[in-house]
Amino acid sequence: MYGNPPFDCDGAQIRACSRQLATVVTVTGDLDDANLDRVSQRAVRFILREKAIVLDLSGVSSATPHIVSVLCDVDDACTATGVDWSLIASQPVTRAARMFDDRVELPTVATVADALNQFADAMLERRRLLPLLTKSA
């Protein structure tokens, strides 16, 4: 089979695509208590050092409030590897996260393009500051 086939996780499909600025992990289907662990394990596998990640859940049609565990796993793995991440959330994902705790703060953006633009802006800012850091050292 050619291309980039999705991983099937009991009703949810995961596909990853490496872009220049970030790895985009797209999850579609239904996220329920039966498949959250598998989805989390698969998503975290794609987090690489020095490469931001976009978790695209815009194609998720239903989600349990325990979706927060997946988001926490991704956040923890990104923090451990020192990479930035962004979330594109469908309405069911946003609603489920709010049901779990309405104070949950997530790095959400509207689209993959918006996330990539944010990562590009952050990279340009770091590059702009780099000469200042080397001159003072």
mmCIF file of N, CA and C in Angstrom:
data_model
loop_
_atom_site.group_PDB
_atom_site.id
_atom_site.type_symbol
_atom_site.label_atom_id
_atom_site.label_comp_id
_atom_site.label_asym_id
_atom_site.label_seq_id
_atom_site.Cartn_x
_atom_site.Cartn_y
_atom_site.Cartn_z
ATOM 1 N N MET A 1 0.844 -1.180 0.000
ATOM 2 C CA MET A 1 0.000 0.000 0.000
ATOM 3 C C MET A 1 0.885 1.238 0.000
ATOM 4 N N TYR A 2 0.531 2.190 -0.819
ATOM 5 C CA TYR A 2 1.296 3.418 -0.942
ATOM 6 C C TYR A 2 0.639 4.530 -0.142
ATOM 7 N N GLY A 3 1.370 5.608 0.032
ATOM 8 C CA GLY A 3 0.808 6.771 0.702
ATOM 9 C C GLY A 3 1.018 6.724 2.198
ATOM 10 N N ASN A 4 0.092 7.349 2.887
ATOM 11 C CA ASN A 4 0.181 7.487 4.328
ATOM 12 C C ASN A 4 -1.089 6.930 4.953
ATOM 13 N N PRO A 5 -1.169 5.602 5.080
ATOM 14 C CA PRO A 5 -2.402 5.016 5.612
ATOM 15 C C PRO A 5 -2.568 5.364 7.094
ATOM 16 N N PRO A 6 -3.799 5.516 7.533
ATOM 17 C CA PRO A 6 -4.025 5.840 8.948
ATOM 18 C C PRO A 6 -3.894 4.606 9.831
ATOM 19 N N PHE A 7 -3.566 4.847 11.093
ATOM 20 C CA PHE A 7 -3.601 3.798 12.106
ATOM 21 C C PHE A 7 -5.033 3.729 12.612
ATOM 22 N N ASP A 8 -5.568 2.539 12.733
ATOM 23 C CA ASP A 8 -6.914 2.388 13.248
ATOM 24 C C ASP A 8 -6.846 2.089 14.740
ATOM 25 N N CYS A 9 -7.591 2.865 15.507
ATOM 26 C CA CYS A 9 -7.622 2.703 16.972
ATOM 27 C C CYS A 9 -9.056 2.546 17.436
ATOM 28 N N ASP A 10 -9.706 1.472 17.067
ATOM 29 C CA ASP A 10 -11.051 1.151 17.552
ATOM 30 C C ASP A 10 -12.055 2.291 17.373
ATOM 31 N N GLY A 11 -12.203 2.775 16.168
ATOM 32 C CA GLY A 11 -13.177 3.828 15.893
ATOM 33 C C GLY A 11 -12.561 5.191 15.649
ATOM 34 N N ALA A 12 -11.281 5.322 15.918
ATOM 35 C CA ALA A 12 -10.558 6.564 15.625
ATOM 36 C C ALA A 12 -9.410 6.229 14.673
ATOM 37 N N GLN A 13 -9.120 7.113 13.778
ATOM 38 C CA GLN A 13 -8.025 6.929 12.841
ATOM 39 C C GLN A 13 -7.001 8.037 13.081
ATOM 40 N N ILE A 14 -5.719 7.660 13.039
ATOM 41 C CA ILE A 14 -4.630 8.609 13.259
ATOM 42 C C ILE A 14 -3.705 8.566 12.057
ATOM 43 N N ARG A 15 -3.365 9.745 11.589
ATOM 44 C CA ARG A 15 -2.435 9.884 10.473
ATOM 45 C C ARG A 15 -1.445 10.978 10.840
ATOM 46 N N ALA A 16 -0.179 10.766 10.537
ATOM 47 C CA ALA A 16 0.844 11.771 10.816
ATOM 48 C C ALA A 16 1.512 12.186 9.520
ATOM 49 N N CYS A 17 1.845 13.462 9.461
ATOM 50 C CA CYS A 17 2.508 14.017 8.283
ATOM 51 C C CYS A 17 3.588 14.987 8.770
ATOM 52 N N SER A 18 4.802 14.740 8.357
ATOM 53 C CA SER A 18 5.891 15.615 8.754
ATOM 54 C C SER A 18 5.983 16.781 7.780
ATOM 55 N N ARG A 19 5.887 17.971 8.316
ATOM 56 C CA ARG A 19 6.045 19.188 7.517
ATOM 57 C C ARG A 19 7.341 19.862 7.945
ATOM 58 N N GLN A 20 7.737 20.883 7.228
ATOM 59 C CA GLN A 20 8.992 21.563 7.544
ATOM 60 C C GLN A 20 8.977 22.146 8.955
ATOM 61 N N LEU A 21 7.882 22.753 9.365
ATOM 62 C CA LEU A 21 7.815 23.437 10.650
ATOM 63 C C LEU A 21 7.295 22.572 11.788
ATOM 64 N N ALA A 22 6.553 21.521 11.485
ATOM 65 C CA ALA A 22 5.929 20.724 12.536
ATOM 66 C C ALA A 22 5.475 19.381 11.991
ATOM 67 N N THR A 23 5.244 18.483 12.905
ATOM 68 C CA THR A 23 4.589 17.221 12.581
ATOM 69 C C THR A 23 3.104 17.422 12.829
ATOM 70 N N VAL A 24 2.278 17.115 11.848
ATOM 71 C CA VAL A 24 0.831 17.252 11.994
ATOM 72 C C VAL A 24 0.250 15.861 12.222
ATOM 73 N N VAL A 25 -0.359 15.686 13.401
ATOM 74 C CA VAL A 25 -1.000 14.427 13.757
ATOM 75 C C VAL A 25 -2.505 14.666 13.685
ATOM 76 N N THR A 26 -3.160 13.994 12.753
ATOM 77 C CA THR A 26 -4.589 14.181 12.529
ATOM 78 C C THR A 26 -5.346 12.973 13.064
ATOM 79 N N VAL A 27 -6.350 13.259 13.888
ATOM 80 C CA VAL A 27 -7.195 12.213 14.456
ATOM 81 C C VAL A 27 -8.620 12.462 13.981
ATOM 82 N N THR A 28 -9.254 11.418 13.460
ATOM 83 C CA THR A 28 -10.647 11.518 13.021
ATOM 84 C C THR A 28 -11.436 10.376 13.656
ATOM 85 N N GLY A 29 -12.745 10.517 13.632
ATOM 86 C CA GLY A 29 -13.608 9.462 14.157
ATOM 87 C C GLY A 29 -14.131 9.793 15.540
ATOM 88 N N ASP A 30 -14.386 8.745 16.309
ATOM 89 C CA ASP A 30 -14.949 8.885 17.652
ATOM 90 C C ASP A 30 -13.884 8.573 18.694
ATOM 91 N N LEU A 31 -13.774 9.454 19.684
ATOM 92 C CA LEU A 31 -12.861 9.212 20.795
ATOM 93 C C LEU A 31 -13.682 8.863 22.023
ATOM 94 N N ASP A 32 -13.531 7.621 22.460
ATOM 95 C CA ASP A 32 -14.279 7.183 23.641
ATOM 96 C C ASP A 32 -13.313 6.511 24.608
ATOM 97 N N ASP A 33 -13.837 6.077 25.740
ATOM 98 C CA ASP A 33 -12.983 5.488 26.773
ATOM 99 C C ASP A 33 -12.270 4.230 26.294
ATOM 100 N N ALA A 34 -12.825 3.555 25.313
ATOM 101 C CA ALA A 34 -12.226 2.311 24.817
ATOM 102 C C ALA A 34 -10.967 2.548 23.980
ATOM 103 N N ASN A 35 -10.855 3.699 23.323
ATOM 104 C CA ASN A 35 -9.708 3.903 22.431
ATOM 105 C C ASN A 35 -8.779 5.037 22.838
ATOM 106 N N LEU A 36 -9.049 5.726 23.928
ATOM 107 C CA LEU A 36 -8.215 6.867 24.318
ATOM 108 C C LEU A 36 -6.763 6.488 24.571
ATOM 109 N N ASP A 37 -6.523 5.362 25.233
ATOM 110 C CA ASP A 37 -5.146 4.959 25.520
ATOM 111 C C ASP A 37 -4.359 4.703 24.238
ATOM 112 N N ARG A 38 -4.971 4.008 23.304
ATOM 113 C CA ARG A 38 -4.283 3.723 22.025
ATOM 114 C C ARG A 38 -4.032 4.999 21.247
ATOM 115 N N VAL A 39 -5.018 5.902 21.232
ATOM 116 C CA VAL A 39 -4.846 7.178 20.529
ATOM 117 C C VAL A 39 -3.715 7.972 21.167
ATOM 118 N N SER A 40 -3.686 8.017 22.481
ATOM 119 C CA SER A 40 -2.648 8.744 23.200
ATOM 120 C C SER A 40 -1.265 8.171 22.903
ATOM 121 N N GLN A 41 -1.133 6.850 22.958
ATOM 122 C CA GLN A 41 0.153 6.211 22.689
ATOM 123 C C GLN A 41 0.632 6.511 21.274
ATOM 124 N N ARG A 42 -0.277 6.438 20.316
ATOM 125 C CA ARG A 42 0.093 6.714 18.921
ATOM 126 C C ARG A 42 0.485 8.177 18.732
ATOM 127 N N ALA A 43 -0.282 9.085 19.311
ATOM 128 C CA ALA A 43 -0.003 10.516 19.144
ATOM 129 C C ALA A 43 1.352 10.880 19.744
ATOM 130 N N VAL A 44 1.643 10.366 20.922
ATOM 131 C CA VAL A 44 2.889 10.692 21.602
ATOM 132 C C VAL A 44 4.095 10.140 20.839
ATOM 133 N N ARG A 45 3.919 9.053 20.123
ATOM 134 C CA ARG A 45 5.022 8.484 19.328
ATOM 135 C C ARG A 45 5.563 9.459 18.292
ATOM 136 N N PHE A 46 4.745 10.376 17.841
ATOM 137 C CA PHE A 46 5.150 11.288 16.780
ATOM 138 C C PHE A 46 5.802 12.566 17.295
ATOM 139 N N ILE A 47 5.941 12.700 18.592
ATOM 140 C CA ILE A 47 6.574 13.890 19.156
ATOM 141 C C ILE A 47 8.082 13.684 19.124
ATOM 142 N N LEU A 48 8.750 14.559 18.379
ATOM 143 C CA LEU A 48 10.192 14.451 18.169
ATOM 144 C C LEU A 48 10.889 15.701 18.682
ATOM 145 N N ARG A 49 12.103 15.540 19.130
ATOM 146 C CA ARG A 49 12.884 16.697 19.580
ATOM 147 C C ARG A 49 13.039 17.702 18.443
ATOM 148 N N GLU A 50 12.966 18.970 18.798
ATOM 149 C CA GLU A 50 13.200 20.091 17.893
ATOM 150 C C GLU A 50 12.199 20.169 16.744
ATOM 151 N N LYS A 51 11.033 19.534 16.889
ATOM 152 C CA LYS A 51 10.013 19.606 15.851
ATOM 153 C C LYS A 51 8.665 19.799 16.524
ATOM 154 N N ALA A 52 8.062 20.950 16.318
ATOM 155 C CA ALA A 52 6.760 21.246 16.920
ATOM 156 C C ALA A 52 5.726 20.235 16.428
ATOM 157 N N ILE A 53 4.616 20.186 17.149
ATOM 158 C CA ILE A 53 3.560 19.246 16.765
ATOM 159 C C ILE A 53 2.217 19.968 16.738
ATOM 160 N N VAL A 54 1.417 19.614 15.751
ATOM 161 C CA VAL A 54 0.042 20.084 15.635
ATOM 162 C C VAL A 54 -0.845 18.867 15.816
ATOM 163 N N LEU A 55 -1.705 18.921 16.826
ATOM 164 C CA LEU A 55 -2.662 17.845 17.055
ATOM 165 C C LEU A 55 -3.995 18.303 16.477
ATOM 166 N N ASP A 56 -4.330 17.766 15.322
ATOM 167 C CA ASP A 56 -5.532 18.175 14.601
ATOM 168 C C ASP A 56 -6.681 17.229 14.940
ATOM 169 N N LEU A 57 -7.562 17.693 15.818
ATOM 170 C CA LEU A 57 -8.739 16.921 16.204
ATOM 171 C C LEU A 57 -10.005 17.501 15.587
ATOM 172 N N SER A 58 -9.848 18.262 14.515
ATOM 173 C CA SER A 58 -11.011 18.890 13.884
ATOM 174 C C SER A 58 -11.945 17.869 13.249
ATOM 175 N N GLY A 59 -11.458 16.669 12.979
ATOM 176 C CA GLY A 59 -12.285 15.624 12.381
ATOM 177 C C GLY A 59 -12.875 14.653 13.392
ATOM 178 N N VAL A 60 -12.767 14.977 14.669
ATOM 179 C CA VAL A 60 -13.333 14.118 15.707
ATOM 180 C C VAL A 60 -14.815 14.417 15.826
ATOM 181 N N SER A 61 -15.646 13.405 15.641
ATOM 182 C CA SER A 61 -17.098 13.611 15.629
ATOM 183 C C SER A 61 -17.746 13.454 16.994
ATOM 184 N N SER A 62 -17.108 12.736 17.913
ATOM 185 C CA SER A 62 -17.603 12.658 19.288
ATOM 186 C C SER A 62 -16.418 12.374 20.202
ATOM 187 N N ALA A 63 -16.515 12.894 21.443
ATOM 188 C CA ALA A 63 -15.410 12.739 22.381
ATOM 189 C C ALA A 63 -15.937 12.632 23.801
ATOM 190 N N THR A 64 -15.291 11.798 24.577
ATOM 191 C CA THR A 64 -15.595 11.659 25.990
ATOM 192 C C THR A 64 -14.865 12.750 26.769
ATOM 193 N N PRO A 65 -15.367 13.151 27.921
ATOM 194 C CA PRO A 65 -14.637 14.139 28.722
ATOM 195 C C PRO A 65 -13.220 13.686 29.102
ATOM 196 N N HIS A 66 -12.977 12.397 29.067
ATOM 197 C CA HIS A 66 -11.636 11.898 29.383
ATOM 198 C C HIS A 66 -10.629 12.173 28.271
ATOM 199 N N ILE A 67 -11.054 12.867 27.217
ATOM 200 C CA ILE A 67 -10.131 13.298 26.158
ATOM 201 C C ILE A 67 -9.003 14.135 26.748
ATOM 202 N N VAL A 68 -9.277 14.734 27.888
ATOM 203 C CA VAL A 68 -8.270 15.563 28.554
ATOM 204 C C VAL A 68 -7.023 14.740 28.866
ATOM 205 N N SER A 69 -7.164 13.443 29.096
ATOM 206 C CA SER A 69 -5.994 12.606 29.368
ATOM 207 C C SER A 69 -5.069 12.551 28.155
ATOM 208 N N VAL A 70 -5.630 12.494 26.961
ATOM 209 C CA VAL A 70 -4.817 12.507 25.742
ATOM 210 C C VAL A 70 -4.098 13.842 25.620
ATOM 211 N N LEU A 71 -4.829 14.929 25.849
ATOM 212 C CA LEU A 71 -4.232 16.254 25.741
ATOM 213 C C LEU A 71 -3.127 16.456 26.779
ATOM 214 N N CYS A 72 -3.330 15.946 27.978
ATOM 215 C CA CYS A 72 -2.296 16.034 29.018
ATOM 216 C C CYS A 72 -1.075 15.195 28.651
ATOM 217 N N ASP A 73 -1.290 14.012 28.082
ATOM 218 C CA ASP A 73 -0.165 13.174 27.655
ATOM 219 C C ASP A 73 0.663 13.873 26.582
ATOM 220 N N VAL A 74 -0.010 14.487 25.621
ATOM 221 C CA VAL A 74 0.691 15.219 24.565
ATOM 222 C C VAL A 74 1.437 16.408 25.165
ATOM 223 N N ASP A 75 0.777 17.148 26.048
ATOM 224 C CA ASP A 75 1.421 18.297 26.674
ATOM 225 C C ASP A 75 2.644 17.871 27.482
ATOM 226 N N ASP A 76 2.525 16.804 28.254
ATOM 227 C CA ASP A 76 3.648 16.312 29.052
ATOM 228 C C ASP A 76 4.818 15.877 28.163
ATOM 229 N N ALA A 77 4.517 15.163 27.085
ATOM 230 C CA ALA A 77 5.572 14.697 26.182
ATOM 231 C C ALA A 77 6.241 15.877 25.475
ATOM 232 N N CYS A 78 5.460 16.872 25.106
ATOM 233 C CA CYS A 78 6.033 18.055 24.461
ATOM 234 C C CYS A 78 6.912 18.831 25.435
ATOM 235 N N THR A 79 6.467 18.949 26.671
ATOM 236 C CA THR A 79 7.264 19.626 27.691
ATOM 237 C C THR A 79 8.563 18.868 27.939
ATOM 238 N N ALA A 80 8.483 17.552 28.021
ATOM 239 C CA ALA A 80 9.672 16.732 28.266
ATOM 240 C C ALA A 80 10.689 16.832 27.134
ATOM 241 N N THR A 81 10.211 16.947 25.893
ATOM 242 C CA THR A 81 11.132 17.039 24.748
ATOM 243 C C THR A 81 11.452 18.482 24.383
ATOM 244 N N GLY A 82 10.769 19.436 24.998
ATOM 245 C CA GLY A 82 11.060 20.849 24.752
ATOM 246 C C GLY A 82 10.527 21.381 23.435
ATOM 247 N N VAL A 83 9.373 20.878 23.000
ATOM 248 C CA VAL A 83 8.797 21.364 21.751
ATOM 249 C C VAL A 83 7.456 22.039 22.003
ATOM 250 N N ASP A 84 7.100 22.941 21.103
ATOM 251 C CA ASP A 84 5.805 23.604 21.157
ATOM 252 C C ASP A 84 4.757 22.721 20.507
ATOM 253 N N TRP A 85 3.488 22.950 20.883
ATOM 254 C CA TRP A 85 2.405 22.216 20.240
ATOM 255 C C TRP A 85 1.185 23.094 20.148
ATOM 256 N N SER A 86 0.333 22.764 19.212
ATOM 257 C CA SER A 86 -0.942 23.448 19.023
ATOM 258 C C SER A 86 -2.027 22.408 18.816
ATOM 259 N N LEU A 87 -3.246 22.814 19.138
ATOM 260 C CA LEU A 87 -4.405 21.937 19.033
ATOM 261 C C LEU A 87 -5.459 22.577 18.152
ATOM 262 N N ILE A 88 -5.969 21.822 17.214
ATOM 263 C CA ILE A 88 -7.145 22.210 16.453
ATOM 264 C C ILE A 88 -8.255 21.291 16.942
ATOM 265 N N ALA A 89 -9.248 21.870 17.605
ATOM 266 C CA ALA A 89 -10.279 21.068 18.262
ATOM 267 C C ALA A 89 -11.622 21.226 17.567
ATOM 268 N N SER A 90 -12.300 20.099 17.383
ATOM 269 C CA SER A 90 -13.678 20.147 16.884
ATOM 270 C C SER A 90 -14.586 20.568 18.039
ATOM 271 N N GLN A 91 -15.831 20.876 17.728
ATOM 272 C CA GLN A 91 -16.773 21.245 18.781
ATOM 273 C C GLN A 91 -16.956 20.131 19.810
ATOM 274 N N PRO A 92 -17.084 18.862 19.413
ATOM 275 C CA PRO A 92 -17.204 17.813 20.429
ATOM 276 C C PRO A 92 -15.987 17.734 21.361
ATOM 277 N N VAL A 93 -14.798 17.982 20.839
ATOM 278 C CA VAL A 93 -13.596 17.953 21.683
ATOM 279 C C VAL A 93 -13.614 19.117 22.661
ATOM 280 N N THR A 94 -13.936 20.307 22.178
ATOM 281 C CA THR A 94 -14.000 21.482 23.045
ATOM 282 C C THR A 94 -15.053 21.295 24.131
ATOM 283 N N ARG A 95 -16.202 20.799 23.740
ATOM 284 C CA ARG A 95 -17.293 20.567 24.698
ATOM 285 C C ARG A 95 -16.888 19.526 25.744
ATOM 286 N N ALA A 96 -16.250 18.445 25.319
ATOM 287 C CA ALA A 96 -15.825 17.399 26.250
ATOM 288 C C ALA A 96 -14.767 17.921 27.219
ATOM 289 N N ALA A 97 -13.823 18.707 26.733
ATOM 290 C CA ALA A 97 -12.793 19.270 27.612
ATOM 291 C C ALA A 97 -13.407 20.219 28.630
ATOM 292 N N ARG A 98 -14.384 21.002 28.210
ATOM 293 C CA ARG A 98 -15.064 21.918 29.139
ATOM 294 C C ARG A 98 -15.893 21.155 30.160
ATOM 295 N N MET A 99 -16.482 20.025 29.758
ATOM 296 C CA MET A 99 -17.246 19.211 30.704
ATOM 297 C C MET A 99 -16.326 18.650 31.780
ATOM 298 N N PHE A 100 -15.105 18.301 31.381
ATOM 299 C CA PHE A 100 -14.145 17.771 32.345
ATOM 300 C C PHE A 100 -13.747 18.860 33.337
ATOM 301 N N ASP A 101 -13.377 20.031 32.819
ATOM 302 C CA ASP A 101 -12.984 21.164 33.662
ATOM 303 C C ASP A 101 -13.016 22.407 32.789
ATOM 304 N N ASP A 102 -13.884 23.355 33.129
ATOM 305 C CA ASP A 102 -14.023 24.542 32.287
ATOM 306 C C ASP A 102 -12.841 25.498 32.408
ATOM 307 N N ARG A 103 -11.901 25.201 33.284
ATOM 308 C CA ARG A 103 -10.712 26.052 33.424
ATOM 309 C C ARG A 103 -9.528 25.531 32.611
ATOM 310 N N VAL A 104 -9.711 24.455 31.874
ATOM 311 C CA VAL A 104 -8.624 23.876 31.088
ATOM 312 C C VAL A 104 -8.199 24.865 30.003
ATOM 313 N N GLU A 105 -6.924 25.185 30.007
ATOM 314 C CA GLU A 105 -6.352 26.088 29.007
ATOM 315 C C GLU A 105 -5.586 25.245 27.989
ATOM 316 N N LEU A 106 -5.972 25.350 26.741
ATOM 317 C CA LEU A 106 -5.333 24.569 25.692
ATOM 318 C C LEU A 106 -4.758 25.497 24.632
ATOM 319 N N PRO A 107 -3.641 25.104 24.014
ATOM 320 C CA PRO A 107 -3.030 25.933 22.967
ATOM 321 C C PRO A 107 -3.767 25.776 21.633
ATOM 322 N N THR A 108 -5.008 26.243 21.593
ATOM 323 C CA THR A 108 -5.832 26.012 20.406
ATOM 324 C C THR A 108 -5.633 27.086 19.343
ATOM 325 N N VAL A 109 -5.760 26.656 18.117
ATOM 326 C CA VAL A 109 -5.766 27.521 16.949
ATOM 327 C C VAL A 109 -6.887 27.023 16.039
ATOM 328 N N ALA A 110 -7.235 27.831 15.056
ATOM 329 C CA ALA A 110 -8.372 27.480 14.196
ATOM 330 C C ALA A 110 -8.038 26.438 13.128
ATOM 331 N N THR A 111 -6.855 26.540 12.546
ATOM 332 C CA THR A 111 -6.505 25.658 11.434
ATOM 333 C C THR A 111 -5.045 25.230 11.515
ATOM 334 N N VAL A 112 -4.691 24.223 10.737
ATOM 335 C CA VAL A 112 -3.299 23.786 10.652
ATOM 336 C C VAL A 112 -2.438 24.922 10.118
ATOM 337 N N ALA A 113 -2.930 25.650 9.137
ATOM 338 C CA ALA A 113 -2.167 26.776 8.582
ATOM 339 C C ALA A 113 -1.873 27.823 9.650
ATOM 340 N N ASP A 114 -2.842 28.115 10.510
ATOM 341 C CA ASP A 114 -2.611 29.071 11.599
ATOM 342 C C ASP A 114 -1.532 28.573 12.553
ATOM 343 N N ALA A 115 -1.564 27.296 12.865
ATOM 344 C CA ALA A 115 -0.553 26.722 13.759
ATOM 345 C C ALA A 115 0.835 26.813 13.127
ATOM 346 N N LEU A 116 0.945 26.460 11.859
ATOM 347 C CA LEU A 116 2.238 26.530 11.179
ATOM 348 C C LEU A 116 2.739 27.961 11.099
ATOM 349 N N ASN A 117 1.835 28.914 10.886
ATOM 350 C CA ASN A 117 2.228 30.320 10.872
ATOM 351 C C ASN A 117 2.746 30.764 12.230
ATOM 352 N N GLN A 118 2.107 30.316 13.310
ATOM 353 C CA GLN A 118 2.587 30.657 14.650
ATOM 354 C C GLN A 118 3.978 30.086 14.895
ATOM 355 N N PHE A 119 4.208 28.853 14.482
ATOM 356 C CA PHE A 119 5.530 28.248 14.657
ATOM 357 C C PHE A 119 6.578 28.979 13.823
ATOM 358 N N ALA A 120 6.219 29.395 12.612
ATOM 359 C CA ALA A 120 7.146 30.142 11.766
ATOM 360 C C ALA A 120 7.481 31.487 12.394
ATOM 361 N N ASP A 121 6.473 32.173 12.936
ATOM 362 C CA ASP A 121 6.709 33.463 13.595
ATOM 363 C C ASP A 121 7.630 33.296 14.800
ATOM 364 N N ALA A 122 7.403 32.256 15.586
ATOM 365 C CA ALA A 122 8.243 31.999 16.761
ATOM 366 C C ALA A 122 9.678 31.699 16.338
ATOM 367 N N MET A 123 9.853 30.949 15.254
ATOM 368 C CA MET A 123 11.188 30.635 14.767
ATOM 369 C C MET A 123 11.900 31.898 14.289
ATOM 370 N N LEU A 124 11.189 32.750 13.573
ATOM 371 C CA LEU A 124 11.781 34.004 13.115
ATOM 372 C C LEU A 124 12.188 34.886 14.289
ATOM 373 N N GLU A 125 11.370 34.915 15.328
ATOM 374 C CA GLU A 125 11.697 35.701 16.515
ATOM 375 C C GLU A 125 12.957 35.172 17.196
ATOM 376 N N ARG A 126 13.080 33.861 17.310
ATOM 377 C CA ARG A 126 14.288 33.280 17.902
ATOM 378 C C ARG A 126 15.513 33.590 17.056
ATOM 379 N N ARG A 127 15.365 33.525 15.744
ATOM 380 C CA ARG A 127 16.501 33.832 14.863
ATOM 381 C C ARG A 127 16.886 35.299 14.958
ATOM 382 N N ARG A 128 15.897 36.153 15.162
ATOM 383 C CA ARG A 128 16.180 37.581 15.284
ATOM 384 C C ARG A 128 16.950 37.863 16.574
ATOM 385 N N LEU A 129 16.654 37.122 17.625
ATOM 386 C CA LEU A 129 17.314 37.322 18.911
ATOM 387 C C LEU A 129 18.687 36.645 18.986
ATOM 388 N N LEU A 130 18.931 35.657 18.166
ATOM 389 C CA LEU A 130 20.179 34.904 18.228
ATOM 390 C C LEU A 130 21.415 35.782 18.097
ATOM 391 N N PRO A 131 21.514 36.726 17.139
ATOM 392 C CA PRO A 131 22.712 37.567 17.067
ATOM 393 C C PRO A 131 22.915 38.401 18.337
ATOM 394 N N LEU A 132 21.857 38.821 18.970
ATOM 395 C CA LEU A 132 21.998 39.587 20.209
ATOM 396 C C LEU A 132 22.598 38.747 21.317
ATOM 397 N N LEU A 133 22.236 37.478 21.380
ATOM 398 C CA LEU A 133 22.770 36.593 22.409
ATOM 399 C C LEU A 133 24.247 36.274 22.184
ATOM 400 N N THR A 134 24.671 36.106 20.949
ATOM 401 C CA THR A 134 26.055 35.764 20.670
ATOM 402 C C THR A 134 26.970 36.962 20.855
ATOM 403 N N LYS A 135 26.489 38.181 20.640
ATOM 404 C CA LYS A 135 27.321 39.380 20.822
ATOM 405 C C LYS A 135 27.617 39.632 22.287
ATOM 406 N N SER A 136 26.697 39.297 23.166
ATOM 407 C CA SER A 136 26.896 39.577 24.582
ATOM 408 C C SER A 136 27.714 38.493 25.289
ATOM 409 N N ALA A 137 27.886 37.366 24.627
ATOM 410 C CA ALA A 137 28.601 36.261 25.280
ATOM 411 C C ALA A 137 30.082 36.359 25.152
#
